[in-house]
Every structure is written in structure tokens, then in C-alpha cells.
Coordinates of C-alpha atoms in Angstrom, one line a residue:
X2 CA 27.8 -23.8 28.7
X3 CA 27.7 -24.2 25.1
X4 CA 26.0 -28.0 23.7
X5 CA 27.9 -29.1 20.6
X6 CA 24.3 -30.4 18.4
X7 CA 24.0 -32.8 15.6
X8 CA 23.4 -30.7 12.7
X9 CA 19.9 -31.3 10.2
X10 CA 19.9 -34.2 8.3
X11 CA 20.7 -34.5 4.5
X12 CA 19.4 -36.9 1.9
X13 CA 15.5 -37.0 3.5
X14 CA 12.9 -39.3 1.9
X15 CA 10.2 -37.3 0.4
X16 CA 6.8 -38.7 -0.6
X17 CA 3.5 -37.0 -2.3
X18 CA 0.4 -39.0 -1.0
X19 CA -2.9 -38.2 -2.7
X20 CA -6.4 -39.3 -1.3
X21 CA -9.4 -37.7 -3.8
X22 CA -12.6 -38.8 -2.9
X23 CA -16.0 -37.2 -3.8
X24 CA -16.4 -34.3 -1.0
X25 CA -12.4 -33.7 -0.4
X26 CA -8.9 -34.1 -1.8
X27 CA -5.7 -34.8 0.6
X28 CA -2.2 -34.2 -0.9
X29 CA -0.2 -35.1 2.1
X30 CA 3.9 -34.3 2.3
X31 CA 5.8 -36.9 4.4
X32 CA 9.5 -36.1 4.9
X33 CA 11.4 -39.4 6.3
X34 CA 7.9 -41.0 6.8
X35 CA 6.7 -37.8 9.2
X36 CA 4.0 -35.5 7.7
X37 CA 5.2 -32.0 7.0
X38 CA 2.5 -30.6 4.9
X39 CA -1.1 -31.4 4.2
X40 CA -3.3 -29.5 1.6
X41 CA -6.9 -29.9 1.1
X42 CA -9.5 -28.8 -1.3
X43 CA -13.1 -29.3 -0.7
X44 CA -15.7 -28.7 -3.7
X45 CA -17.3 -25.7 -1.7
X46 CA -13.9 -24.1 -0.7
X47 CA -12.3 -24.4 -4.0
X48 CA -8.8 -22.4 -3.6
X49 CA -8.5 -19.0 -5.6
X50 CA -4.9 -18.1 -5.6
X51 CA -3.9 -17.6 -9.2
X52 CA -7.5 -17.2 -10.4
X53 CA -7.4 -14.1 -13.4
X54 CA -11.0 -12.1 -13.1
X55 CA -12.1 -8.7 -15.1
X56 CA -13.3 -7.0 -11.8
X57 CA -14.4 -3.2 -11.4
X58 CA -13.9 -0.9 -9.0
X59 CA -16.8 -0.4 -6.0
X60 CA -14.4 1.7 -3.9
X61 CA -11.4 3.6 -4.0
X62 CA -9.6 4.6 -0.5
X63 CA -6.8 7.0 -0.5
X64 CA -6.5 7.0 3.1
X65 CA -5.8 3.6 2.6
X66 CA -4.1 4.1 -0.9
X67 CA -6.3 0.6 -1.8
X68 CA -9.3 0.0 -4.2
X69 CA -12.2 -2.7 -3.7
X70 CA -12.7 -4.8 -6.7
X71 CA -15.5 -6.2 -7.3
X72 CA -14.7 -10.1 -8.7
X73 CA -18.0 -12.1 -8.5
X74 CA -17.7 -13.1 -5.4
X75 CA -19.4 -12.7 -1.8
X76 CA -16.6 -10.2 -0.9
X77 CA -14.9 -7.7 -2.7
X78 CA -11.5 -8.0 -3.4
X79 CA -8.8 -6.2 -1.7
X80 CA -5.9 -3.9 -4.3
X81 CA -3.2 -2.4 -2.4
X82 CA -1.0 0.4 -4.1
X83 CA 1.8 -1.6 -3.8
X84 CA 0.6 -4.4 -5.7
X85 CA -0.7 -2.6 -8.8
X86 CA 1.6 -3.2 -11.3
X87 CA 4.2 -0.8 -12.6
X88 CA 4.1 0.7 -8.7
X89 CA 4.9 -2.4 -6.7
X90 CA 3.8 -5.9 -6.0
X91 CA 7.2 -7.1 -7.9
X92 CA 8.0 -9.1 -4.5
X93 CA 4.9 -10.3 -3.7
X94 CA 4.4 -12.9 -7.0
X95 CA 3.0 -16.4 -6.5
X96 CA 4.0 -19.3 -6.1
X97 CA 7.7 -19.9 -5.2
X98 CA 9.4 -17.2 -7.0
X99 CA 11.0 -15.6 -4.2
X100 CA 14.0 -13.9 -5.7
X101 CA 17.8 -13.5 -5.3
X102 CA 19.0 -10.1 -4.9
X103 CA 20.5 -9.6 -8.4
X104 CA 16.4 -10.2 -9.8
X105 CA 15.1 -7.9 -7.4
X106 CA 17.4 -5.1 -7.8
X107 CA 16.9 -5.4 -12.1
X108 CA 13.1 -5.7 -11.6
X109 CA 13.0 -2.4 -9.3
X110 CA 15.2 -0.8 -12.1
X111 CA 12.4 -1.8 -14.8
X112 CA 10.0 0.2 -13.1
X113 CA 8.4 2.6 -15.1
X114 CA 7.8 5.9 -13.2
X115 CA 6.8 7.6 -10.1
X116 CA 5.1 5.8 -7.4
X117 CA 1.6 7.1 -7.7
X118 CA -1.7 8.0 -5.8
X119 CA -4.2 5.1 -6.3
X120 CA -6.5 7.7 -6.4
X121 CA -5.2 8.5 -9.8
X122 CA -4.7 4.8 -10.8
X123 CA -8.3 4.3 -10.5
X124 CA -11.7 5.4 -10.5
X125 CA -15.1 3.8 -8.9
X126 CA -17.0 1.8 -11.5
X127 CA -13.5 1.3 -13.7
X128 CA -12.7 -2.3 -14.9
X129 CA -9.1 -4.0 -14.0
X130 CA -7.5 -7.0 -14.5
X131 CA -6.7 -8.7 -11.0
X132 CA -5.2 -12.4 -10.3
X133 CA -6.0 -13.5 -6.7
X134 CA -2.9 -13.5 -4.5
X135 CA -4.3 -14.6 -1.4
X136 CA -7.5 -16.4 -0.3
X137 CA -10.3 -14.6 1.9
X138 CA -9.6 -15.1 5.5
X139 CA -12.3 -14.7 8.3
X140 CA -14.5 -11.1 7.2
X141 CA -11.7 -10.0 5.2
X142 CA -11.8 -10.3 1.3
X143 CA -9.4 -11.5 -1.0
X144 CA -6.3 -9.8 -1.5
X145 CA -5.6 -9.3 -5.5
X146 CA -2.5 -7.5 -7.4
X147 CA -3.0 -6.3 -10.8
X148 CA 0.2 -7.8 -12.1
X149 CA -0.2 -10.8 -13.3
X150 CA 2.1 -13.3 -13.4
X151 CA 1.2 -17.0 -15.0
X152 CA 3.4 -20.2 -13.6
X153 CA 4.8 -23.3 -15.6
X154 CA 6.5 -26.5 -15.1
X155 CA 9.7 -24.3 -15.1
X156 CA 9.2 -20.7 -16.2
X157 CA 6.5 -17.8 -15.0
X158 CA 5.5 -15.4 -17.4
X159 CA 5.0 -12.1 -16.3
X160 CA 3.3 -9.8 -19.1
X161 CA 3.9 -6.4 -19.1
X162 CA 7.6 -6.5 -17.5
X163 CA 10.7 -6.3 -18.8
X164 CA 12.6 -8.4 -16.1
X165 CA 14.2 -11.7 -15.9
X166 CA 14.7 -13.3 -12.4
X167 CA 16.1 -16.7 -10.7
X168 CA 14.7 -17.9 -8.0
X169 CA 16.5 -17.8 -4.8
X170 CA 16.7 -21.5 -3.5
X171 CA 19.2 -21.9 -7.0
X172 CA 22.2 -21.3 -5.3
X173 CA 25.0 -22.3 -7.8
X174 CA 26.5 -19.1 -9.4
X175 CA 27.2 -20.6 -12.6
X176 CA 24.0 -21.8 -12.8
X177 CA 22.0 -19.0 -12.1
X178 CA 24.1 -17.3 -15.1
X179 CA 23.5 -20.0 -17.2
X180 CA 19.5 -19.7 -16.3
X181 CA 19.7 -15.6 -16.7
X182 CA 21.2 -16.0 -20.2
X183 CA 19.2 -18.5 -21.2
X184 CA 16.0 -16.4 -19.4
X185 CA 17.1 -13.1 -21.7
X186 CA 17.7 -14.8 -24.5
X187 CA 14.2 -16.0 -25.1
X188 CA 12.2 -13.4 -23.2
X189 CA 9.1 -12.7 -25.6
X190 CA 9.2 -8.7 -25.9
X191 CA 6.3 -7.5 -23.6
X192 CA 7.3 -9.9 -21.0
X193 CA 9.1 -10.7 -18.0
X194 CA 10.4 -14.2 -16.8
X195 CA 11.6 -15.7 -14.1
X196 CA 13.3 -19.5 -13.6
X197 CA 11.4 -21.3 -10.9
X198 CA 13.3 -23.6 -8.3
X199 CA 12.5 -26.5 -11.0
X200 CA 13.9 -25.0 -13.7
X201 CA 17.3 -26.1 -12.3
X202 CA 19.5 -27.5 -14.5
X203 CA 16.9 -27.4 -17.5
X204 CA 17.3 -26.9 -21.1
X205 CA 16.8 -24.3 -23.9
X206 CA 14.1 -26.7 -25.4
X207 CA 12.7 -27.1 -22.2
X208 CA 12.4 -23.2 -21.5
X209 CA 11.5 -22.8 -25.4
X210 CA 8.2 -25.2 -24.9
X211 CA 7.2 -24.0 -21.4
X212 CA 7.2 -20.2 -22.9
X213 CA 4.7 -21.0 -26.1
X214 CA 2.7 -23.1 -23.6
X215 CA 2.2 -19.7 -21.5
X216 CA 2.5 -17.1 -24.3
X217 CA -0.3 -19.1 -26.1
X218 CA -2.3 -19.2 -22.6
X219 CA -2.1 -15.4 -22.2
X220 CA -3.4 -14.9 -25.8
X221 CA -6.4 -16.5 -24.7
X222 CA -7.1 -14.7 -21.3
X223 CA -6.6 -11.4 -23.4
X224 CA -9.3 -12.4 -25.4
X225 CA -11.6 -13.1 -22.8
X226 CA -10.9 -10.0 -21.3
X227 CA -12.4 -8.4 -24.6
X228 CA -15.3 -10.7 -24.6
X229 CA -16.6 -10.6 -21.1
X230 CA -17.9 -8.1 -19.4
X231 CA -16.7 -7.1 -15.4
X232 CA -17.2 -9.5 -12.9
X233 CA -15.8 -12.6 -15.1
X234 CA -13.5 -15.1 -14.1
X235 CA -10.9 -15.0 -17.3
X236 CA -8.6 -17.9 -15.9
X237 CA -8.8 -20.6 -13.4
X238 CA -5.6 -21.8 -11.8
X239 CA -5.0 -25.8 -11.7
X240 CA -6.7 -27.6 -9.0
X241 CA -5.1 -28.8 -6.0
X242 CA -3.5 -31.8 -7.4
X243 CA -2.3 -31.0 -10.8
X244 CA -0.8 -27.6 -9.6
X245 CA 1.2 -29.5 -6.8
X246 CA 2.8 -31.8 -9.1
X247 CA 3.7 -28.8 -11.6
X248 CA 4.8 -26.7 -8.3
X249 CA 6.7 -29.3 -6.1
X250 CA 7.4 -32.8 -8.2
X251 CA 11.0 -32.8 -8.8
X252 CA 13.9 -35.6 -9.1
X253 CA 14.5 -34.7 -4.9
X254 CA 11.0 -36.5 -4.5
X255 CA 11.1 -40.0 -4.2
X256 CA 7.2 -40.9 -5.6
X257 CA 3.5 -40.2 -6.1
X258 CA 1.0 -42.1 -4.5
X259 CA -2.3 -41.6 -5.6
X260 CA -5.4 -43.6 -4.8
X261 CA -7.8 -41.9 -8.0
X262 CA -7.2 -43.6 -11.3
X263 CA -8.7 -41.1 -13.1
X264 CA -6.0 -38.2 -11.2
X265 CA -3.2 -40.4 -12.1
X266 CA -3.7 -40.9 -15.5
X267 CA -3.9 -36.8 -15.9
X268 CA -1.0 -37.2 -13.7
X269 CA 1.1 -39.5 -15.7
X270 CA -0.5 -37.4 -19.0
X271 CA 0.7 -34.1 -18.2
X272 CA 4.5 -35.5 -17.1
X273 CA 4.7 -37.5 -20.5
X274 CA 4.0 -33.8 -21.6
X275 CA 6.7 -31.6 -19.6
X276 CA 8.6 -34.1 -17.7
X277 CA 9.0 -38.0 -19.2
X278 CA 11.4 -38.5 -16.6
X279 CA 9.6 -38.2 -13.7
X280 CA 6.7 -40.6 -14.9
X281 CA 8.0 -43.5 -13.4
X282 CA 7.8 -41.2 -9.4
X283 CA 4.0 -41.9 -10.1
X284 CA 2.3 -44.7 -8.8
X285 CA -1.2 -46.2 -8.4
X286 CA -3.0 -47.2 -4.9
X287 CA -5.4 -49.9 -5.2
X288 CA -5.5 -51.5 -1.9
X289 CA -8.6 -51.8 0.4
X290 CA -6.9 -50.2 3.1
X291 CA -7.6 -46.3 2.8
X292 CA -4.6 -45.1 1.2
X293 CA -3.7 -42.8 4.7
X294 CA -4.5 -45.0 6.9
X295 CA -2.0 -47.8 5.1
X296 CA 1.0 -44.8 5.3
X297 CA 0.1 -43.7 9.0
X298 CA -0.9 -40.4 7.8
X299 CA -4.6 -40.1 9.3
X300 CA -3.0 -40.8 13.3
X301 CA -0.4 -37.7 12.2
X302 CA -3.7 -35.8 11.4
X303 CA -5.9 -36.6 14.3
X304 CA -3.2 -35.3 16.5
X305 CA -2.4 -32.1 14.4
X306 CA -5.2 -29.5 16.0
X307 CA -3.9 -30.4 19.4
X308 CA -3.4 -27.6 21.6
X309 CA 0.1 -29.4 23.4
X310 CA 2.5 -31.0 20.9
X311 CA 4.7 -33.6 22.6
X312 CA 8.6 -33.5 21.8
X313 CA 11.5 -35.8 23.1
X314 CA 11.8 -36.6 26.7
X315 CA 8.7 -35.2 28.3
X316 CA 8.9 -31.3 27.2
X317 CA 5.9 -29.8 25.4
X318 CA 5.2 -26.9 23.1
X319 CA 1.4 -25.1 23.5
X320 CA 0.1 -23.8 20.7
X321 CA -2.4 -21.2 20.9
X322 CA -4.0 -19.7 17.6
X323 CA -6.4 -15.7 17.7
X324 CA -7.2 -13.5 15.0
X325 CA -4.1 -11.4 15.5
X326 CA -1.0 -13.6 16.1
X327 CA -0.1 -16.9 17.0
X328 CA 1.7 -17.7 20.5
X329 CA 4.0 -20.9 21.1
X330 CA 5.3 -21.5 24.5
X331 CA 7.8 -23.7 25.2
X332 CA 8.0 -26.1 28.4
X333 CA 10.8 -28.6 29.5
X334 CA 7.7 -30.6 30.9
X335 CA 9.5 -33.9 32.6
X336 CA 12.5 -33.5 30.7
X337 CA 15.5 -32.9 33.6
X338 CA 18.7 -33.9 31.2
X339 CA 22.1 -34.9 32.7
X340 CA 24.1 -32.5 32.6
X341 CA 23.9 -28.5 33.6
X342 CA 20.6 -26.6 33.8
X343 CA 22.0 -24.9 30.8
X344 CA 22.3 -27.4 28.6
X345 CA 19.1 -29.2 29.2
X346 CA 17.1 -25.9 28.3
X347 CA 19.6 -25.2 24.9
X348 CA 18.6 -29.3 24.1
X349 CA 15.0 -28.4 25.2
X350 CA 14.9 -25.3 23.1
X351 CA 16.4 -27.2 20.0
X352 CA 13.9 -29.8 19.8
X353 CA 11.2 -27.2 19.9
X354 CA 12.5 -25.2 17.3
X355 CA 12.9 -28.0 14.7
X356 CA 9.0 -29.5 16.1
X357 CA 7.7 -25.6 15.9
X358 CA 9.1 -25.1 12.2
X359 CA 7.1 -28.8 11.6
X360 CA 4.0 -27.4 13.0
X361 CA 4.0 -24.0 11.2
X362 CA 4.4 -25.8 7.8
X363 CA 1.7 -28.7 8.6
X364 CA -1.1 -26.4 10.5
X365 CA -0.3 -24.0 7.7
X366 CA -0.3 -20.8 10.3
X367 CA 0.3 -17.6 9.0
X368 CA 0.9 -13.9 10.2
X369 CA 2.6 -13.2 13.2
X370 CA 4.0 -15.5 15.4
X371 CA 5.3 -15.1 19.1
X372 CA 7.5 -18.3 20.0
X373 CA 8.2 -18.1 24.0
X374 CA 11.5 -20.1 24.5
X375 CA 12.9 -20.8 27.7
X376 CA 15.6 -18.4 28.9
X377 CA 19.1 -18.9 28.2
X378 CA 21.9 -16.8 29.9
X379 CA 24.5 -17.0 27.1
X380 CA 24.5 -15.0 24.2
X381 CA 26.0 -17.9 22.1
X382 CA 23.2 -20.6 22.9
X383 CA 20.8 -17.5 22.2
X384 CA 22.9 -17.5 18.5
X385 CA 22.7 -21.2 18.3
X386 CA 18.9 -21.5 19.0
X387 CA 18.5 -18.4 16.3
X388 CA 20.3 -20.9 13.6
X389 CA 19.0 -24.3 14.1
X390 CA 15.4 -22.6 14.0
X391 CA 16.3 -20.9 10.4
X392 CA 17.4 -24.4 9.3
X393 CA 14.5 -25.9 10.6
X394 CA 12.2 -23.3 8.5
X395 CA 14.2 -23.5 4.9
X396 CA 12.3 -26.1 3.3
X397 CA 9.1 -24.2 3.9
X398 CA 7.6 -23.4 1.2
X399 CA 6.4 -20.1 2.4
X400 CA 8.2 -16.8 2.9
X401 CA 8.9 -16.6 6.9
X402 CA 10.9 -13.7 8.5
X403 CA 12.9 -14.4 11.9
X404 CA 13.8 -11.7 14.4
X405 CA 16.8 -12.9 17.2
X406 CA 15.5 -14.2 20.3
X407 CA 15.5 -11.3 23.3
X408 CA 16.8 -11.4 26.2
X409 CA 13.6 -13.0 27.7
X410 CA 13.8 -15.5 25.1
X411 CA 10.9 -14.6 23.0
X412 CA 11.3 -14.9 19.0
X413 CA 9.0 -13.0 16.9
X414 CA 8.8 -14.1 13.2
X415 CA 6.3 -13.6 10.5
X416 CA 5.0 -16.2 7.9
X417 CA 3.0 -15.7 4.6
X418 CA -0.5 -16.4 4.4
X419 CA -2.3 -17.2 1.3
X420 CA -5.2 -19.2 2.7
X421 CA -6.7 -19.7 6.2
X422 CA -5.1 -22.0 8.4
X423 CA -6.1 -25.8 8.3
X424 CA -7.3 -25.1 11.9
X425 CA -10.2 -22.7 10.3
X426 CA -10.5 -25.7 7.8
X427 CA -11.3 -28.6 10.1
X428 CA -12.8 -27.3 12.9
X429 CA -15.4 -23.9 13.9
X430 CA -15.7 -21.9 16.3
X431 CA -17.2 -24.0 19.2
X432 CA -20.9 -23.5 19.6
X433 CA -21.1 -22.8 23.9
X434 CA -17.9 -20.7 23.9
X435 CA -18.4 -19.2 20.8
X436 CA -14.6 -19.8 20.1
X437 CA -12.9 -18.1 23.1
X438 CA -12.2 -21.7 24.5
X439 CA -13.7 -21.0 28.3
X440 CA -17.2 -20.6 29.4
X441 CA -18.2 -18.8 32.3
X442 CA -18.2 -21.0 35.5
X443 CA -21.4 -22.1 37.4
X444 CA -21.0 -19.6 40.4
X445 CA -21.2 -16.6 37.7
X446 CA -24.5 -18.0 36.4
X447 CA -26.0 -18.3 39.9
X448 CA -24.8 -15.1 40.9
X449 CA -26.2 -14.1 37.6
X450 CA -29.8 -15.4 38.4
X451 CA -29.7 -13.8 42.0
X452 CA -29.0 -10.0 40.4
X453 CA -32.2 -10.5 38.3
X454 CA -34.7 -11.6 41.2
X455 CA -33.0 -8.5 42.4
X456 CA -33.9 -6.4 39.4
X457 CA -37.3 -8.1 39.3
X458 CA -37.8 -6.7 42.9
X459 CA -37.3 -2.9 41.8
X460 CA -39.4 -3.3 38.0
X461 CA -42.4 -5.9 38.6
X462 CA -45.2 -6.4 40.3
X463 CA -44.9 -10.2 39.5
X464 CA -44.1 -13.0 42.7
X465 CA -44.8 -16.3 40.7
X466 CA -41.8 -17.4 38.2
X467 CA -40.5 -20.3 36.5
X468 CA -36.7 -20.5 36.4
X469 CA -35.4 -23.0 33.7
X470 CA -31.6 -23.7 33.7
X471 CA -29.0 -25.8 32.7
X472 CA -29.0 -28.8 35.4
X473 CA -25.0 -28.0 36.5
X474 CA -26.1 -24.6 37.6
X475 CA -29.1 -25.8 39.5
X476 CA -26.8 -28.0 41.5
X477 CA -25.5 -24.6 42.6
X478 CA -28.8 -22.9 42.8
X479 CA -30.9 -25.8 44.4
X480 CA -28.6 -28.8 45.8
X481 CA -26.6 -28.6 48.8
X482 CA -26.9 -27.3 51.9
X483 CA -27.8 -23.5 50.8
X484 CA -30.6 -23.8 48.4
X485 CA -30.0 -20.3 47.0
X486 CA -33.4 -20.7 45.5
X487 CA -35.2 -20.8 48.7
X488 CA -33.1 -17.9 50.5
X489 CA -34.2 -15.9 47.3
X490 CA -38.2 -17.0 47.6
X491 CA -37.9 -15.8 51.2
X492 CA -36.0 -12.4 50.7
X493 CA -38.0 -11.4 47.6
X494 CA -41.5 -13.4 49.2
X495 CA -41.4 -15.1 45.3
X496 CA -42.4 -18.4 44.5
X497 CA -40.1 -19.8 41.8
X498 CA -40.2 -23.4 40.6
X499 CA -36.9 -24.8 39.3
X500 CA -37.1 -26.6 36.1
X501 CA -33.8 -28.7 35.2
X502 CA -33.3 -28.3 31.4
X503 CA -30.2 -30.3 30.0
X504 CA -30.7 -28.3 26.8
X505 CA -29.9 -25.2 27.9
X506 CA -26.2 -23.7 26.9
X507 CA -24.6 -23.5 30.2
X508 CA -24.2 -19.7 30.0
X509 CA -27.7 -19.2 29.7
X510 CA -31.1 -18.9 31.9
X511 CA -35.0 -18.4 30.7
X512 CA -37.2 -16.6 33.4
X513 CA -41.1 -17.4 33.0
X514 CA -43.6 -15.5 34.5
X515 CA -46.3 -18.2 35.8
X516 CA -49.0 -15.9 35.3
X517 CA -48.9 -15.2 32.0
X518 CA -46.5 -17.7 30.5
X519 CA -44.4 -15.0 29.1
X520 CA -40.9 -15.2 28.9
X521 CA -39.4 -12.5 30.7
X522 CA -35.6 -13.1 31.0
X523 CA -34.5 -10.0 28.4
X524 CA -36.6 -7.5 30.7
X525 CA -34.4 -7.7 33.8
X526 CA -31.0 -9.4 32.1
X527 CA -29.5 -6.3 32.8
X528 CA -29.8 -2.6 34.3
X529 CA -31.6 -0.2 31.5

């Protein structure tokens, strides 16, 4: 049975709500008063995407076909083949310049020859110019390219190409002519350019002032690049809040909130600069209440980490986040529906999809992803699932790629990642489980205890101990009807005192000998 669904919703409220305080700054995204999207920037995790450096080479891996560069940083950075310039990288640029077809197919054409060896790009101890494309994650580095591409309000100048480019989300065909013409008309020779989503409907003055504004910035990275010497940082993207108004205010978003004086006025500064119309979007929070509190953001966040996300009548999606991937399961949890079993698992898997896409975006998860949907026997609600979960994901920001659900219901996608997840940014691995989420249960620890009075038996000479343990596994050990403890004493003839340490990680036990005071645990933990 196929379920006729309300299709996404046009016209949505957006609003840009900015909380800066000493230690952190919040730029939340609320779309119809629900928060999509929440960035934050913290003084000692300053972001490095778009960062320029002078950087020189530590190591050069052809197996690979990659180079280490050293930037200045604790970790090198990472240089693929593909995004060294002239050879590649063309569709990995920041920002949102993801580009039609047309751009793509003229910027491979302005390549200039062979794909090479990176072993005969570069050499240990050479210098390079790298811009940071995506933020260390975990033990690996950075990940650099050596094009380098610099963003305005509505243009990005990319020096050394040739190209011109549109981005995709334009998709009026006389406009993106109008924007190519306009883009090769006033390309600087030794340049490429391409029209950010923005840039929409803009002017030739408009392009004219954004492109001196670059050209002039690029003038003074190049003579940095002369001045310094390898590792140097050459050019420092704009922080969190200035580069989200340059990247995402537009006449679609209805205001900016902002609870910093100081941040608004640069605010209000740079618009009077690049956009005068859009001034009047910005306003000024002065209330006691904490501006997030006041727009119902800070519940939204509490709940954002949690492991079950609640959707409409009683179904449930788990979320479950490793190194490697991502997996999402979907559950009809107490949701029956009316009608056929059918159609309450196509409206079950609906409602995920759109809430999934929601999470993605606002937990900021990246890599791959393995969405378990509930099984549907028709190939058409399959189909329909497939399309109302692409909707869902347009407005992300990020580059996501969508495979069909199988037969068994499972989508596999993959999403961008520029930065570590929001997960990695407000929480740590937890400090008992060391981050696999289980610990192992009380019975293991006591049978764990029992197999080193064993050992002890075979390797010492000792019969008086202290046992110190955490109190739940004594209750095991000691309480009850079995008193392990004494069945041990009298099998081994040991005397062992119990000592009750609440202290103690769960996991572990400290043996003592009594004689000497010496702690003894490592020496029979485990056969040698």
C-alpha cells in the first residue's frame, strides 16, 4: 500500500542566535523555532578551516601518494595527491562552493597536465603553501590542499586557476548565465572565480568590490609568504561569528540575535560595508534572561547527545556514534497507526528520515553513516522513503551522498566532515569505560579475583593478603549466602581480609601482601 504524504514545507522561519561569552561562543540555527544547527568555538579549540600556513615537508609517502606538512602545530598536516593543486582538489573547495556540472566540467578542462607522482611534486624538508580544509579529528592531523581558495561576501578567489564556476544551489538557468558572464568578465588574469550561493541575483559593482577586497587580501598573504619563514601562519580565517554571517546571512533569514555589543557592532560594521540591506536582520539582546534560555535553545541542547531521539507517536530513532561509522536504527516504539502494517512503518519511516536529516545537521556527524529503517515490502514506498529523506538533507550545508535503501532496509550515505563532531566537543570519553559505554559486570570481577588466588597458589609462598575492591563486587565476593572469600581461604588455607573501597573503578582490584605491605596485584593479574 502506498501512503499519499504531505510534502516539506516552504516559506520556513529562519533565525541566527548568537551567545559569546568569555570561554565560548554559540551561533545557534533555529528553523521554524526548532534548532537545526549549532556551532561553537571555544578559545582553546579555535577552528582552522581556511587558515593559509608556509608549511614544509617532514614526510613524503608514495605508497600513499600524500606528504606530511609540517604547519606549527601539534600534528602534522595531512596533503593528499588529489588536493595539490593543478592535479586535483578542484571539488573539494571550502565553504559552500559545491559546483553545477557545467563549472566542474570547465575546471577539469583547465587543468594543466598529467596527473603526477607526489613523489615528484615534493621533497622532504621543501616549503608549500597549504590552507587547512578540514580540522584534526581524534590522532589524525589536519587535512590541507595546496590550492587555495579565499571566500567573500559573494565571490571566492581561487589564484592560480583559470576557471569560473556557479554554485549549485543557483538553480535559475538565466541566472547562472547572467553570473558566468558577469564571473568571466571581471576574472583578474591569474585567477579563478566562482559565484557563491549569495551571490544570487547580485550586481557588477557588487562582484567588482568583493574581487579588489580579495585580490588586495592575496597581495598581502604573498608577501608574507616571502617574509616568513616555514612553519608560519600567513592568514587566519574569520572567527566563528563574522564568517557565519559572510557565509549564511541572506534576505531568506529572518534576523540576528546577538547578546555581545561589541560582536554586533562589527556585525552591523561589516554589513554597512558589503550588504546595507541586511543591517536592519541584526538586532541587540539585552535582557537578563540568558539569550538561549529566553529562545528555548539550551532544553534543545541538553537533549541533543541523547542516545534515543523521540519522534511523533511513540517511535524512536537510536543513535550510536564509533570511530568508523555512525549507525541509526529505527523503531516504531508504541506507535501502532490505523490503518495497514504497511502504512504505519512507510509513516514511521518518514518521520525518521526528516528527524535523522535534523540530527545529522545539529550533532554535526560526519563520515559514514548506516541508517537501519524498518522493512518495507514495496518497491515504491522503498522509492518514496529514498525521496523524502533527500529533501529532508538539501538544506544541509554539507556535502552528503545517499545510496537507495536495500532490500533489508538499510541506507548507507556519507557526509562531509570538516571538524569533529559536537559529540567529541561536549562530552569525553567516560572515565570507567574508557568510552566503550559498558563496563564489565560484577560476576567477571569476582571470577576475576578467584583466578589470581589461583595463580597465587602455583607462584608464592605468601598465605596472608589484603584484598581491596570496589564495595559492589564485594557484595559478590563476601555477602550472601556463598562468601566466595571464605571458600577461597579454605581451598588455598589463605587468610585474606576484605577491605571495601568505594574508590576503586569498578573493573579494578589491588592485592596486598600482609607481610610486606607490598602491592602485589600485577604479579599474578595474568598468566606469564
Amino acid at each position: 500500500m502506498v501512503v499519499a504524504m504531505p510534502t516539506n514545507q516552504q516559506n520556513i522561519k529562519t533565525d541566527i542566535i548568537i551567545s559569546v561569552s568569555d570561554y565560548e561562543t554559540r551561533i545557534a540555527i533555529l528553523e521554524d523555532e526548532r534548532l537545526v544547527e549549532l556551532l561553537v568555538e571555544r578559545p582553546e579549540k579555535e577552528r582552522m578551516v581556511g587558515d593559509i600556513y608556509k608549511g614544509k615537508i617532514t614526510a613524503v609517502l608514495g605508497g600513499l601518494q600524500a606528504a606530511f606538512v609540517d604547519i606549527g602545530g601539534a600534528k602534522s598536516a595531512f596533503l593528499h595527491l588529489s588536493d595539490v593543486g593543478a592535479f586535483g582538489g578542484g571539488t573539494d573547495l571550502l565553504f559552500d562552493m559545491e559546483l553545477d556540472d557545467e563549472s566542474l566540467a570547465e575546471f577539469a578542462s583547465k587543468r594543466k597536465g598529467p596527473r603526477s607522482r607526489i613523489q615528484d611534486i615534493f621533497q622532504r624538508g621543501q616549503e608549500v603553501l597549504v590552507q587547512v580544509i578540514k580540522e584534526a579529528i581524534g590522532d589524525k592531523g589536519p587535512k590541507a590542499t595546496s590550492e587555495i581558495s579565499l571566500p567573500g561576501r559573494y565571490l571566492v578567489l581561487v589564484p592560480g586557476a583559470e576557471h569560473v564556476g556557479v554554485s549549485r544551489k543557483i538553480t535559475g538557468w538565466d541566472e547562472k548565465k547572467r553570473l558566468k558572464r558577469l564571473a568571466r568578465e571581471q576574472r583578474p588574469d591569474g585567477f579563478g572565480l566562482i559565484v557563491r550561493t549569495v551571490g544570487e541575483g547580485k550586481t557588477e559593482k557588487e562582484f567588482e568590490a568583493d574581487i579588489k577586497m580579495l585580490t588586495r587580501l592575496w597581495r598581502k598573504i604573498k608577501k608574507r609568504v616571502e617574509r616568513r619563514t616555514a612553519p608560519s601562519l600567513l592568514h587566519k580565517d574569520m572567527e566563528v561569528t563574522s564568517g557565519i554571517i559572510r557565509d549564511l546571512l541572506s534576505p531568506e533569514v529572518d534576523r540576528v540575535v546577538i547578546d555581545s555589543r561589541r560582536d554586533y557592532r562589527k556585525i552591523v560594521s561589516y554589513l554597512g560595508a558589503v550588504a546595507p540591506n541586511l543591517r536592519s536582520k541584526v538586532e541587540y539582546y539585552n535582557q537578563l534572561t540568558p539569550i538561549f534560555d529566553d529562545f528555548g535553545i539550551e532544553p534543545q541542547i541538553e537533549r541533543m547527545l541523547d542516545r534515543k531521539v523521540w519522534i511523533k507517536k511513540g517511535a524512536y530513532i537510536v543513535i550510536d556514534q564509533t570511530e568508523a561509522l555512525v549507525t541509526i536504527d529505527v523503531n516504531t516504539g508504541r506507535f501502532t497507526g490505523r490503518g495497514s502494517q504497511e502504512a504505519t512503518i512507510l509513516v514511521t519511516n518518514i518521520e525518521a528520515a526528516k528527524e535523522i536529516a535534523r540530527q545529522i545537521r545539529l550533532r554535526d556527524i560526519g563520515g559514514i553513516l548506516v541508517i537501519d529503517f524498518i522493512d518495507m515490502s514495496l518497491k515504491e514506498n522503498r522509492k518514496r522513503l529514498f525521496d523524502e529523506f533527500k529533501a529532508a538533507l538539501r538544506p544541509d550545508r554539507s556535502k552528503t551522498f545517499i545510496y537507495p535503501p536495500s532490500d533489508l532496509g538499510i541506507v548507507e550515505m556519507t557526509r562531509e566532515r570538516t571538524k569533529p563532531s559536537l559529540m567529541h566537543t561536549f562530552s569525553e570519553p567516560c572515565p570507567l569505560c574508557s568510552g566503550i559505554g559498558r563496563v564489565l559486570s560484577k560476576e567477571t570481577i569476582a571470577v576475576k579475583v578467584e583466578r589470581w588466588f589461583a595463580r597465587a597458589k602455583a607462584g608464592s609462598g605468601l598465605r596472608n593478603y589484603r584484598l581491596v575492591l570496589h564495595p559492589l563486587v564485594a557484595e559478590i565476593l563476601a555477602d550472601g549466602g556463598q562468601d566466595r572469600i571464605k571458600k577461597l581461604s579454605k581451598r588455598f588455607g589463605y587468610k585474606i581480609d576484605l577491605i571495601r573501597d568505594a574508590s576503586m573503578h569498578p573493573e579494578n582490584f589491588k592485592v596486598i601482601s600482609s607481610e610486606s605491605d607490598a602491592d602485589i596485584t600485577q604479579k599474578f593479574l595474568s598468566l606469564r
